Amino acid sequence: MTGPTKKWLLAYAVAAVIFAGIDALWISTVANNQYRSQIGHLLPASFNVLGAVLFYVVYVVGIVHYGIRPNDPKATLRSRVAGAALFGFFTYATWALTAFAILKDFPAVVALTDIAWGAAVCAAVTALTALLLRLGKPQPAE
C-alpha cells in the first residue's frame, strides 16, 4: 500500500469515528426530538440499520474527498473546511429540499435544520480530522 493510500485511509478512519460520534450526539439530543414532533407520522418504529451503515460508509468518502483532502499539501485548513461545508450544504440540501418538495406536510423547519446541520457537521469533522492529522499547516520547502 502506498503512502498516499495509507494517508487517505487514515483520514477516512479518523473522520468516520468523529462523524459517527458527533452525528450520534446530534441525533440523540436534537434531531430525534425534532423529527418525532415534526415528521413522526413519516418515521418507522426503528431505523434501517443497513441503510444507516451504508450512508456513513459512503458519506465519509465525500467528506474526505471534498473536505479533508489528506494528499493535498497545498490545501489550507480554511479551504478544507470551506470545501467540507459546501459538500455538507449541497448533499443535505438535496435530501431536505427533495423531501420538502415531494412529501406531504414536510416542514420547512426540518429542511432548514438539516441543511444547516449538514454544512456544520462536515466542517467540524473536517477541522477536527485535519487538526488531529496535522493537515493544512504550511509544508516545509523541499
XYZ file of C-alpha atoms in Angstrom:
142
model
C 0.000 0.000 0.000
C 1.405 3.389 -0.982
C 1.932 6.349 1.333
C -0.906 8.400 -0.197
C -3.306 5.466 0.123
C -2.370 4.945 3.767
C -2.792 8.662 4.436
C -6.209 8.660 2.775
C -7.385 5.565 4.670
C -6.179 7.012 7.966
C -8.064 10.239 7.255
C -11.138 8.167 6.398
C -10.935 6.158 9.634
C -10.442 9.235 11.814
C -13.220 11.160 10.051
C -15.594 8.183 10.297
C -15.160 7.915 14.062
C -15.544 11.673 14.549
C -18.568 11.910 12.242
C -20.312 8.942 13.843
C -19.739 10.361 17.322
C -20.886 13.888 16.535
C -23.857 12.702 14.488
C -24.950 10.259 17.198
C -24.869 13.089 19.724
C -26.855 15.344 17.356
C -29.444 12.663 16.620
C -29.925 11.733 20.273
C -30.159 15.301 21.590
C -31.725 17.365 18.784
C -32.741 15.598 15.587
C -34.710 12.731 17.119
C -36.909 15.111 19.112
C -37.423 17.405 16.129
C -38.184 14.526 13.769
C -40.618 12.899 16.193
C -42.504 16.165 16.779
C -42.443 17.419 13.179
C -42.495 14.320 10.957
C -43.298 11.493 13.338
C -46.018 10.232 11.010
C -43.326 9.521 8.388
C -40.950 7.638 10.690
C -40.825 3.866 11.205
C -40.714 2.297 14.668
C -36.992 1.606 14.179
C -34.434 2.775 11.654
C -32.950 0.658 8.879
C -29.515 -0.355 10.178
C -28.167 -1.347 6.755
C -29.253 1.971 5.263
C -27.619 3.887 8.122
C -24.335 1.975 7.837
C -24.230 2.439 4.065
C -24.903 6.164 4.468
C -21.973 6.611 6.862
C -19.592 4.481 4.772
C -20.367 6.415 1.586
C -20.783 9.861 3.102
C -17.413 9.873 4.835
C -15.782 9.249 1.445
C -17.268 12.576 0.348
C -16.053 14.383 3.452
C -12.529 13.061 2.919
C -12.531 13.820 -0.805
C -14.086 17.300 -0.754
C -13.019 18.470 2.684
C -10.078 16.788 4.335
C -8.072 16.132 1.141
C -5.254 14.386 3.010
C -2.991 14.178 -0.026
C -3.196 17.859 -0.944
C -0.305 19.548 0.880
C -1.239 22.948 -0.549
C -4.752 22.933 0.895
C -5.124 25.188 3.921
C -7.310 24.369 6.880
C -9.658 27.138 5.754
C -10.015 25.715 2.235
C -10.555 22.207 3.592
C -13.274 23.367 5.983
C -14.919 25.501 3.277
C -14.966 22.548 0.876
C -16.476 20.321 3.517
C -19.114 22.884 4.473
C -20.146 23.217 0.834
C -20.236 19.433 0.448
C -22.448 19.150 3.533
C -24.671 22.012 2.443
C -25.310 20.623 -1.042
C -25.751 17.000 -0.019
C -28.078 17.679 2.888
C -29.947 20.261 0.787
C -30.504 17.600 -1.875
C -32.266 15.362 0.622
C -34.071 18.048 2.597
C -35.335 20.089 -0.333
C -36.430 16.971 -2.214
C -38.369 15.835 0.858
C -39.830 19.341 1.209
C -40.866 19.273 -2.460
C -42.430 15.818 -2.643
C -43.569 14.741 0.834
C -46.916 15.919 2.089
C -46.590 18.159 5.144
C -42.785 18.042 5.288
C -41.955 21.121 7.396
C -39.591 23.802 6.151
C -38.011 23.997 9.607
C -36.861 20.374 9.334
C -35.416 21.015 5.880
C -33.577 24.151 7.020
C -32.283 22.498 10.187
C -30.973 19.524 8.208
C -29.219 21.743 5.666
C -27.542 23.802 8.375
C -26.545 20.614 10.184
C -25.020 19.122 7.030
C -22.795 22.146 6.477
C -21.842 22.412 10.153
C -21.078 18.755 10.797
C -18.975 18.346 7.658
C -16.997 21.476 8.516
C -16.470 20.302 12.104
C -15.450 16.760 11.117
C -13.001 18.143 8.578
C -11.488 20.654 11.002
C -11.082 18.072 13.763
C -9.685 15.421 11.428
C -7.279 17.849 9.757
C -6.064 19.142 13.106
C -5.600 15.643 14.513
C -3.669 14.611 11.410
C -1.873 17.974 11.287
C -3.136 18.831 7.802
C -3.488 22.368 6.481
C -0.261 23.657 8.011
C 2.427 25.115 5.799
C 4.697 22.377 4.488
C 8.472 22.831 4.678
C 10.139 23.704 1.377
C 11.763 20.782 -0.367
